[in-house]
Short mmCIF file of C-alpha atoms and ligand atoms in Angstrom, two decimals:
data_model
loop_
_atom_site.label_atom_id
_atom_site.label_comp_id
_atom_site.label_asym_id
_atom_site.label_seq_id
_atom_site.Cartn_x
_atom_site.Cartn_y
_atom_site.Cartn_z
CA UNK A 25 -4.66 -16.85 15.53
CA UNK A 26 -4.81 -13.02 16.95
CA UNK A 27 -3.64 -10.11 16.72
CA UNK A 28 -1.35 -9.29 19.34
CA UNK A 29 -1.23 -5.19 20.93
CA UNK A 30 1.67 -4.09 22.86
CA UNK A 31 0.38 -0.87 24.13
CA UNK A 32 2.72 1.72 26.24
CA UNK A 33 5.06 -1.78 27.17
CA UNK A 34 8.27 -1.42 29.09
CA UNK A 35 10.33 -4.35 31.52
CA UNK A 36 13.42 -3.73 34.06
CA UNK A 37 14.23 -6.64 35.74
CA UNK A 38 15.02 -3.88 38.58
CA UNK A 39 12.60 -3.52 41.31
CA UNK A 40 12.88 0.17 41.28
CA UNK A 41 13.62 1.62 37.75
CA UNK A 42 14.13 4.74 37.47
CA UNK A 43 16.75 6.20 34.08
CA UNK A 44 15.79 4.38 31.04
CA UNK A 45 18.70 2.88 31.25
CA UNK A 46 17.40 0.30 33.74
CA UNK A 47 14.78 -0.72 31.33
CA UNK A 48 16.15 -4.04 29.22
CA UNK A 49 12.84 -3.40 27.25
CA UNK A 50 12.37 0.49 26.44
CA UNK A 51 8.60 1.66 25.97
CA UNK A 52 7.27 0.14 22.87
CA UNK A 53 3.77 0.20 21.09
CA UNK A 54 3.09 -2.00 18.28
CA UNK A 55 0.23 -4.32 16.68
CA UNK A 56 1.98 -7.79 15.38
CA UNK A 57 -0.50 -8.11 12.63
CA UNK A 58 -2.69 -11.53 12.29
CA UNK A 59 -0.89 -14.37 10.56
CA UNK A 60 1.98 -12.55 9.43
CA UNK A 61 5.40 -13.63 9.84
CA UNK A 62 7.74 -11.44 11.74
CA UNK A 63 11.42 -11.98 12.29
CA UNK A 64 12.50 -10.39 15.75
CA UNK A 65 16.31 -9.55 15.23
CA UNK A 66 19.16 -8.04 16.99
CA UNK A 67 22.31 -8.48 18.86
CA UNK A 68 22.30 -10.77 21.38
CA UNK A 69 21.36 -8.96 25.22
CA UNK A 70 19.19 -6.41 23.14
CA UNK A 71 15.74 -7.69 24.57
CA UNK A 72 14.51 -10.09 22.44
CA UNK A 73 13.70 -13.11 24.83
CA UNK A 74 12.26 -10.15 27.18
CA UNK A 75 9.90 -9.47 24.90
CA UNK A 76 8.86 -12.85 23.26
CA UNK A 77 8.83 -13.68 27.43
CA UNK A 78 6.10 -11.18 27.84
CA UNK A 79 4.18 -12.01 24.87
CA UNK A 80 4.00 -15.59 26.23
CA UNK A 81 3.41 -14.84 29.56
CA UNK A 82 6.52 -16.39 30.90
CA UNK A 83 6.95 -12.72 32.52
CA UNK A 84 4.65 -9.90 33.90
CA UNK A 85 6.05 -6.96 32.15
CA UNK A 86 6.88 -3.46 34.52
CA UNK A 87 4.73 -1.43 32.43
CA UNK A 88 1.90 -1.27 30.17
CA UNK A 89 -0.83 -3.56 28.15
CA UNK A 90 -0.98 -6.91 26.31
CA UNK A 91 -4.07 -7.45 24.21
CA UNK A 92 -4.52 -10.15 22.16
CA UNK A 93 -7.40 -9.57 19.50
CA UNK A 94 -8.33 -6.33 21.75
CA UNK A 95 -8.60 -8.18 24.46
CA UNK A 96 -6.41 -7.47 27.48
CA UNK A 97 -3.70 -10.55 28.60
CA UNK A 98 -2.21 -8.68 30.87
CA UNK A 99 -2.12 -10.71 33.58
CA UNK A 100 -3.64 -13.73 31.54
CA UNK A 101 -1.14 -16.75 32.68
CA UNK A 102 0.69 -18.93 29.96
CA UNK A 103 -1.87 -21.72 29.29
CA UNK A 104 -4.76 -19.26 29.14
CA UNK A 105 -2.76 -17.12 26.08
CA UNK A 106 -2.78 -20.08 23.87
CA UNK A 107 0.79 -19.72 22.53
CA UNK A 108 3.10 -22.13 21.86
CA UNK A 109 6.30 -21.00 21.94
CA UNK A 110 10.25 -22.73 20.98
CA UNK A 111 13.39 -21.86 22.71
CA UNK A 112 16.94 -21.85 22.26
CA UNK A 113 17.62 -25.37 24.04
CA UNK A 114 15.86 -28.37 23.62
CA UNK A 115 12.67 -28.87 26.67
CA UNK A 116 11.44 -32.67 25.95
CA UNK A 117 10.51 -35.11 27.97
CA UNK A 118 13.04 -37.80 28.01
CA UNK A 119 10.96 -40.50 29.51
CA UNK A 120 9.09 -40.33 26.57
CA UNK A 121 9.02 -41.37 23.10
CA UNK A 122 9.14 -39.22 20.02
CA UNK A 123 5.44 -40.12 19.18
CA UNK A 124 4.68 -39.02 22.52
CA UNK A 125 6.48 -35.98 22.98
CA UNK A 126 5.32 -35.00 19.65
CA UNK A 127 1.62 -35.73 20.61
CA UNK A 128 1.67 -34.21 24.37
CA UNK A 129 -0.09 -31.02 23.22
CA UNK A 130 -2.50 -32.53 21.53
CA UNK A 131 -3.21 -35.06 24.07
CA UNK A 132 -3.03 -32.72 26.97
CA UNK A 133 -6.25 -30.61 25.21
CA UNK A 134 -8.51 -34.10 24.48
CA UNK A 135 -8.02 -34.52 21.25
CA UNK A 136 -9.43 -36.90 18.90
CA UNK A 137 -6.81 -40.35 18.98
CA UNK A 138 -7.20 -40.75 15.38
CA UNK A 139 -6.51 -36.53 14.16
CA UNK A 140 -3.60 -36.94 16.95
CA UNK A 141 -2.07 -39.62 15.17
CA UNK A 142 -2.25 -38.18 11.52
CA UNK A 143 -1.06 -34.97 12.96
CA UNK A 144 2.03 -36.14 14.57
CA UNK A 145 2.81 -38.09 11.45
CA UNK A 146 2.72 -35.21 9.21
CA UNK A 147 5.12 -33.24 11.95
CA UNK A 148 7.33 -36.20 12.00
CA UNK A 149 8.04 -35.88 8.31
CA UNK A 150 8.31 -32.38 8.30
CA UNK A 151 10.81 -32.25 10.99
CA UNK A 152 12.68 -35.57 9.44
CA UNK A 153 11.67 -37.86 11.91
CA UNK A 154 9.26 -40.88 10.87
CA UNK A 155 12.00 -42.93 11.16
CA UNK A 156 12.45 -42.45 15.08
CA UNK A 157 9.03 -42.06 15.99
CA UNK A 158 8.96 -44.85 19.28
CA UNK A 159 12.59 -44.01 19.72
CA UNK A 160 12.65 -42.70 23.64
CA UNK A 161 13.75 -38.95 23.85
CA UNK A 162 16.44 -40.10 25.97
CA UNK A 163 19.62 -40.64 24.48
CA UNK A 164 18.54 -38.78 21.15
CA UNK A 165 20.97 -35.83 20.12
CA UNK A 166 20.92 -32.29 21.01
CA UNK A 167 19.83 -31.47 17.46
CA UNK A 168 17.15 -34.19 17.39
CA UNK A 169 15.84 -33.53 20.38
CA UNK A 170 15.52 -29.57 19.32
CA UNK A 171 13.47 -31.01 16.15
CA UNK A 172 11.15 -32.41 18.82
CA UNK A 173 10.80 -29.39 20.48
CA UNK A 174 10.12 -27.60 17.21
CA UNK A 175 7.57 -30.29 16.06
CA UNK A 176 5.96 -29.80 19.16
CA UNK A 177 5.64 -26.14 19.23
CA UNK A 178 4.21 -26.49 15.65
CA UNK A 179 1.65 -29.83 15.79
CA UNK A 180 -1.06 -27.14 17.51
CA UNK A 181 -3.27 -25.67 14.61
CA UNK A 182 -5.10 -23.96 17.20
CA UNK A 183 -2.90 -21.15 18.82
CA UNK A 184 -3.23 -17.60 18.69
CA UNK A 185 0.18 -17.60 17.91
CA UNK A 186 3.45 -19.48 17.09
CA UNK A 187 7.15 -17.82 19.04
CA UNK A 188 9.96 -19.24 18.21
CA UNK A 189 13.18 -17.89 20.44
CA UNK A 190 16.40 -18.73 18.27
CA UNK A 191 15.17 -21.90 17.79
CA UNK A 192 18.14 -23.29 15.21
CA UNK A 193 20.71 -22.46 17.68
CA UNK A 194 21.97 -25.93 17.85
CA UNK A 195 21.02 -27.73 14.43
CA UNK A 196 23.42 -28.24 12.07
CA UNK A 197 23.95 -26.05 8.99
CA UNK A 198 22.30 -27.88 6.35
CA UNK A 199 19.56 -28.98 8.53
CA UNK A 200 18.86 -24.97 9.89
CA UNK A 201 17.82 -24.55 6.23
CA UNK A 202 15.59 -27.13 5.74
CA UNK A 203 13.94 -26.66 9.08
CA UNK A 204 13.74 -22.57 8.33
CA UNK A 205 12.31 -23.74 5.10
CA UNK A 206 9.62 -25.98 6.69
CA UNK A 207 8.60 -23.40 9.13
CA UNK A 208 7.80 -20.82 6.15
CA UNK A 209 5.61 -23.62 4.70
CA UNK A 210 4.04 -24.31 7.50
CA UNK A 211 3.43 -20.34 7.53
CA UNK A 212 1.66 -20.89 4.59
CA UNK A 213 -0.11 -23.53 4.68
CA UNK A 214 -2.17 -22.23 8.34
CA UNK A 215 -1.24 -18.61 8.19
CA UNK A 216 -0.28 -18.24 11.65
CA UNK A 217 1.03 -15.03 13.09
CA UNK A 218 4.73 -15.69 13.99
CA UNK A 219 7.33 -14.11 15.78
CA UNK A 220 10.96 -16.04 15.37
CA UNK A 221 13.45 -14.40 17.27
CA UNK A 222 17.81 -14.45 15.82
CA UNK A 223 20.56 -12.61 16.00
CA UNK A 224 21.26 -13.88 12.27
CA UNK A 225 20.23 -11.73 9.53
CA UNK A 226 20.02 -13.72 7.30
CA UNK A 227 17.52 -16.17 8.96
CA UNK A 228 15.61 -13.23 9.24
CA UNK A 229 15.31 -11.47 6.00
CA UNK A 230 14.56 -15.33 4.68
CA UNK A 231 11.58 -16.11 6.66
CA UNK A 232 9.85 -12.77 7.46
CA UNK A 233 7.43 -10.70 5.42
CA UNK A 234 8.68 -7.82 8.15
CA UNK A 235 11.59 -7.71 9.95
CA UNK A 236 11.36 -6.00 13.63
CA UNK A 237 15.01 -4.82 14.38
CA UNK A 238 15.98 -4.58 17.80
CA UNK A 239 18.84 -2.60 19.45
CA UNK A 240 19.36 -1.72 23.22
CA UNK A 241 15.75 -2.34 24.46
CA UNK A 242 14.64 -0.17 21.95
CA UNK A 243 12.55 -1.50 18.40
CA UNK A 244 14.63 0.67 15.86
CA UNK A 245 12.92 -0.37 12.76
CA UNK A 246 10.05 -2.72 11.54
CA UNK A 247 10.10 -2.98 7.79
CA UNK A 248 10.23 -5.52 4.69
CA UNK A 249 13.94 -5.98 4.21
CA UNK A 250 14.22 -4.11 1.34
CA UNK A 251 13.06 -1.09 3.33
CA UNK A 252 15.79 -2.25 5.84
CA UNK A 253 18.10 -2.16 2.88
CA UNK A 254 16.99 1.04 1.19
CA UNK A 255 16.02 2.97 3.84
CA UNK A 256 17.45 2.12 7.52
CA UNK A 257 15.57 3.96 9.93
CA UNK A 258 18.42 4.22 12.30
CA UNK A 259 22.16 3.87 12.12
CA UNK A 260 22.05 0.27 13.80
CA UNK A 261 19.73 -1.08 10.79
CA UNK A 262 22.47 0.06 8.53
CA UNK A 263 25.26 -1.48 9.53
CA UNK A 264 23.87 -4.45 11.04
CA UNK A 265 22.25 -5.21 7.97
CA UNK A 266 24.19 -5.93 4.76
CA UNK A 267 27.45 -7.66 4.01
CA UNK A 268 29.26 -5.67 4.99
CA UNK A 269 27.15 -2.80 6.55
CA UNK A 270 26.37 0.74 5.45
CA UNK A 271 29.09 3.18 5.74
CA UNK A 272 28.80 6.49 7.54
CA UNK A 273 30.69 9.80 7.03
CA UNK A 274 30.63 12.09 9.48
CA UNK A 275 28.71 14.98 7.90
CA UNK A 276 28.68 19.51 7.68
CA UNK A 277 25.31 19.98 6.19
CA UNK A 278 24.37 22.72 3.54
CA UNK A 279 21.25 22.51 1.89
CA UNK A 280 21.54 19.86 -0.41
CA UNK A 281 24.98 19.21 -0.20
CA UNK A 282 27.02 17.13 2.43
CA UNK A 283 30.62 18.28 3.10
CA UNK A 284 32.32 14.83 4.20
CA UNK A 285 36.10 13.84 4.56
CA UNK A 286 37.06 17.67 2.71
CA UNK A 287 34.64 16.70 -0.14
CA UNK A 288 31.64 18.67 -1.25
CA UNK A 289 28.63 15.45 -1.92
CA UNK A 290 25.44 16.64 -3.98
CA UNK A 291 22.46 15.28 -2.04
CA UNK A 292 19.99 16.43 -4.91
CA UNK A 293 17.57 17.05 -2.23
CA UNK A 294 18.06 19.65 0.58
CA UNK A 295 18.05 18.66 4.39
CA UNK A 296 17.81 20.78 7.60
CA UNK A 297 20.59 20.83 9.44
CA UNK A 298 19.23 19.45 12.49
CA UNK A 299 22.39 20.75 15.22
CA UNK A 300 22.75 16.88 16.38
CA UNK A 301 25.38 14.56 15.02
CA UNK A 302 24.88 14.41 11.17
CA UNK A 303 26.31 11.52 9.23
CA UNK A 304 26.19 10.32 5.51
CA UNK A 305 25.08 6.83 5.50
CA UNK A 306 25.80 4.83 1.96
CA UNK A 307 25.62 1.10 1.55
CA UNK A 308 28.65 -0.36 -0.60
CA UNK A 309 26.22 -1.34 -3.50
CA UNK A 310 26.29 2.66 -4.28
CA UNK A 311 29.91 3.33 -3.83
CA UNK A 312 31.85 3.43 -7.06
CA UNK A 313 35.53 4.16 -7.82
CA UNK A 314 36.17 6.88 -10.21
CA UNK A 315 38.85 9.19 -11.19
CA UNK A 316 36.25 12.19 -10.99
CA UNK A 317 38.63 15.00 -8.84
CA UNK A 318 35.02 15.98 -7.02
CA UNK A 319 34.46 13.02 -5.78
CA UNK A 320 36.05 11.80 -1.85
CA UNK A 321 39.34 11.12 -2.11
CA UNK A 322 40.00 7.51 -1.05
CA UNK A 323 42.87 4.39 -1.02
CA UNK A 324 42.38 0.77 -2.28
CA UNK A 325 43.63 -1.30 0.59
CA UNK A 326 42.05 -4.24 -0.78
CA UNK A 327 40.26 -6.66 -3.20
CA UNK A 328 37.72 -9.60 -2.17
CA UNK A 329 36.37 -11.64 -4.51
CA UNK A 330 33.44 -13.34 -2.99
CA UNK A 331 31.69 -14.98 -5.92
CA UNK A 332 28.94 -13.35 -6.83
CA UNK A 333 30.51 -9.64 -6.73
CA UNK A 334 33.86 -8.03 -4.89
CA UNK A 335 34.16 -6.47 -1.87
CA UNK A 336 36.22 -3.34 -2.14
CA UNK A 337 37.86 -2.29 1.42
CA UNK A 338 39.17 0.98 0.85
CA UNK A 339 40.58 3.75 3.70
CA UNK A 340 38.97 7.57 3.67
CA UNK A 341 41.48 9.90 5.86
CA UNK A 342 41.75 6.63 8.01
CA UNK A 343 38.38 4.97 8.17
CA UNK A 344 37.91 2.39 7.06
CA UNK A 345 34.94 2.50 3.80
CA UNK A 346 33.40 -0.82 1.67
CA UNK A 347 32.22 -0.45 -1.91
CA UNK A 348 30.80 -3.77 -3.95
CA UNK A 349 31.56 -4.13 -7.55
CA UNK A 350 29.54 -6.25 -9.62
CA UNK A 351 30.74 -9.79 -10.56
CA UNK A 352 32.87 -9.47 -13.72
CA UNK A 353 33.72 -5.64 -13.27
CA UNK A 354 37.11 -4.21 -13.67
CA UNK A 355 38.30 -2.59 -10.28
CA UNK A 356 40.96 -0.10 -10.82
CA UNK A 357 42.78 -0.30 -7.56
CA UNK A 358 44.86 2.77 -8.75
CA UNK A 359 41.47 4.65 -8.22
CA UNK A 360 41.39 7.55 -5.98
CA UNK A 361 38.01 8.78 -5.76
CA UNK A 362 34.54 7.44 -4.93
CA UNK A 363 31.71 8.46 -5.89
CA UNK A 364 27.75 7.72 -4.37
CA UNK A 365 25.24 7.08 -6.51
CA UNK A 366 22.28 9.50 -4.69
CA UNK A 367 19.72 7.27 -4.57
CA UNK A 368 21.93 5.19 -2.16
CA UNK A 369 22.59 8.14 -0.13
CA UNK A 370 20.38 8.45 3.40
CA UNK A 371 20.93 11.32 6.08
CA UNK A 372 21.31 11.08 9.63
CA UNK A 373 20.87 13.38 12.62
CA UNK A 374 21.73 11.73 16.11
CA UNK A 375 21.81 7.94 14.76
CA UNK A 376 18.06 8.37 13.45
CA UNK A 377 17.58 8.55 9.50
CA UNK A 378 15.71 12.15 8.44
CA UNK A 379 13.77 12.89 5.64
CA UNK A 380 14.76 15.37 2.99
CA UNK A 381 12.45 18.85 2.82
CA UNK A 382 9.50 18.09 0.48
CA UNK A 383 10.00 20.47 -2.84
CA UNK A 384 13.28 22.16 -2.17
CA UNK A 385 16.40 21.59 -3.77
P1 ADP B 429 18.33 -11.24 23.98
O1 ADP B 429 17.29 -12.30 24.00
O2 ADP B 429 18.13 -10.23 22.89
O3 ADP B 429 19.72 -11.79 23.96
P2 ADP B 429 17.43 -10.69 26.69
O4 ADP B 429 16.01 -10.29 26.54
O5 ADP B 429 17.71 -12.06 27.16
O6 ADP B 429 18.21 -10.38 25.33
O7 ADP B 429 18.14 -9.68 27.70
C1 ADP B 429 18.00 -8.27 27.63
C2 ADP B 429 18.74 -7.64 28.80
O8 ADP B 429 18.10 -8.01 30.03
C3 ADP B 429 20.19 -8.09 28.93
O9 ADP B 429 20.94 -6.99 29.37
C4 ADP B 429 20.13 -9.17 29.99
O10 ADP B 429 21.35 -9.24 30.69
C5 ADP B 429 19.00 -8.70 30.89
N1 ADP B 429 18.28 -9.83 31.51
C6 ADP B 429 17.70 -10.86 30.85
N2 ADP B 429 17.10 -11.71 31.72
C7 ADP B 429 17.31 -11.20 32.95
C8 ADP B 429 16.92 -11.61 34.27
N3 ADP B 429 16.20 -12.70 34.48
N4 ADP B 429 17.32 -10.81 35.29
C9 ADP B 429 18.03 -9.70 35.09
N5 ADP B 429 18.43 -9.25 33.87
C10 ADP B 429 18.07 -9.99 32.82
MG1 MG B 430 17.52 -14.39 23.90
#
């Protein structure tokens, strides 16, 4: 296990980049701590496989450092980083059997018949697959054959780390759980550092102790997900995050008070006005209906009841705005106002969250 450095990295696939634009992964610096378990999450096309890609070795990135436990990888190929690394489609051999595919790792370092065997029985029966064991690859399912490929990116104790690049893309529902599940044990149980790439936030705020949020080539945010719930760094976090997203107000700014949609909003902290783009950003946990004539003037358009709360879709001078009532709640659809509860309320300058003045109200 290692700690892994990216230090001043950037990639274009173009020969000759020159507007950041060209860059699929913008400059980034960051130390992926020693056996913790990061989530790497964004849309898809946002740079995610470019950057597990690097990490792995699979490609030489344009610009700047790899260093894995302060030691430079660089230009370190594959097999020398010591990674084993999962991707979106199943890579087995089909020749082979189960037991063998599962063992290849193993086998292809020398090691010991007898640990090789207990090994790839305890990965069999975490991925589900004793039963199959001398089954050849060939002819197996796309799912099964993905459990192989996760068994075999796991049945290595002795990597510096474990990548896995939307690995649950093609597992069924049920099984996605179970599998997610087993990974976090296995997390546990050998404290690897792990970086497991999706576009599904959900997948990632269950498995991760950090979240690293990706959007346009650029890391927006790392954080646990309840900073990515309290606090989004940057507009993206917001609304990608959540169900549904954070809503955002275009914003005048005044000291501690927000003028949004022809309604005066007390901050109860003040904020410089920065001359960028401001915007209010609430999630709909803090949005309430009320009847309170300060408050923004809004329409009920309508109700959902999802279970465990209801989703309130409402329409401020056109846009459309989501509040969440608590499960059991009355919801006055005759309501007309809304009202944030402040410490729900974040401010934004240009897309990227600021931080209120220290002291001044
Ligand atoms: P993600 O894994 O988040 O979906 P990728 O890292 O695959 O994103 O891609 C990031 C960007 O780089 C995308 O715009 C994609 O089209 C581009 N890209 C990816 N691979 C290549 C390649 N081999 N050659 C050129 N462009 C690529
Ligand atoms: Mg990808």
């Amino acid at each position: 296990m290692a700690k892994i450095t990216l230090d001043n990295l950037a990639h274009s696939y173009l020969p000759n980049p020159a507007a950041e634009a060209d860059f699929a992964l913008k400059e980034l610096n960051h130390d992926w701590v020693d056996g913790e378990a990061y989530a790497l999450l964004g849309a898809s096309g946002c740079g995610k496989s470019t950057l597990l890609n690097i990490i792995s070795g699979l490609l030489h990135p344009s610009q700047g450092r790899i260093l894995f436990d302060d030691i430079d990888v660089t230009h370190a190929p594959t097999a020398a980083r010591n990674i084993a690394q999962v991707f979106q489609f199943p890579v087995v051999y089909d020749t082979m059997t189960v037991r063998e595919n599962l063992a290849f790792p193993l086998r292809n370092r020398g090691a010991d018949p007898a640990y090789i065997a207990a090994r790839v029985g305890k990965i069999a029966e975490m991925i589900g697959m004793e039963a199959v064991l001398n089954q050849k690859a060939r002819g197996l399912t796309a799912d099964a054959k993905q459990k192989i490929s996760l068994g075999r990116g796991m049945v290595r104790e002795d990597v510096n780390a474990l990548l896995f690049d939307e690995p649950l893309t093609v597992i069924d529902p049920h099984m996605k759980w179970e599998l997610r599940t087993q990974l976090k044990s296995l997390h546990y149980e050998f404290g690897h550092t792990m970086i497991y790439v999706t576009h599904d936030q959900t997948e990632a705020l269950t498995f991760a102790d950090k979240v690293v949020v990706m959007h346009d080539g650029r890391v927006v945010q790392i954080g646990t997900p309840q900073e990515l719930f309290e606090r989004p760094a940057h507009t993206f976090v917001g609304y990608f995050i959540g169900s549904p997203g954070m809503n955002f107000f275009d914003a005048q700014m005044d000291g501690a008070q927000a003028l949004i949609a022809g309604s005066t909003v007390n901050l109860g902290a003040a904020y410089k006005s920065h001359g960028g783009k401001m915007q209010l950003g609430v999630r709909p946990e803090f949005v309430e209906l009320s009847d309170d004539p300060a408050g923004v003037a809004a329409r009920v358009t309508r109700v959902e009841d999802v279970g465990r709360h209801k989703i309130i879709r409402l329409d401020v001078q056109g846009q459309p705005i989501c509040a969440i009532a608590p499960e059991g709640s009355a919801v006055s659809v005759d309501a007309t106002r809304l009202t944030f509860r402040p410490e729900g309320i974040n401010i934004y300058c240009n897309d990227w969250r600021i931080d209120a003045e220290k002291g001044a109200v």
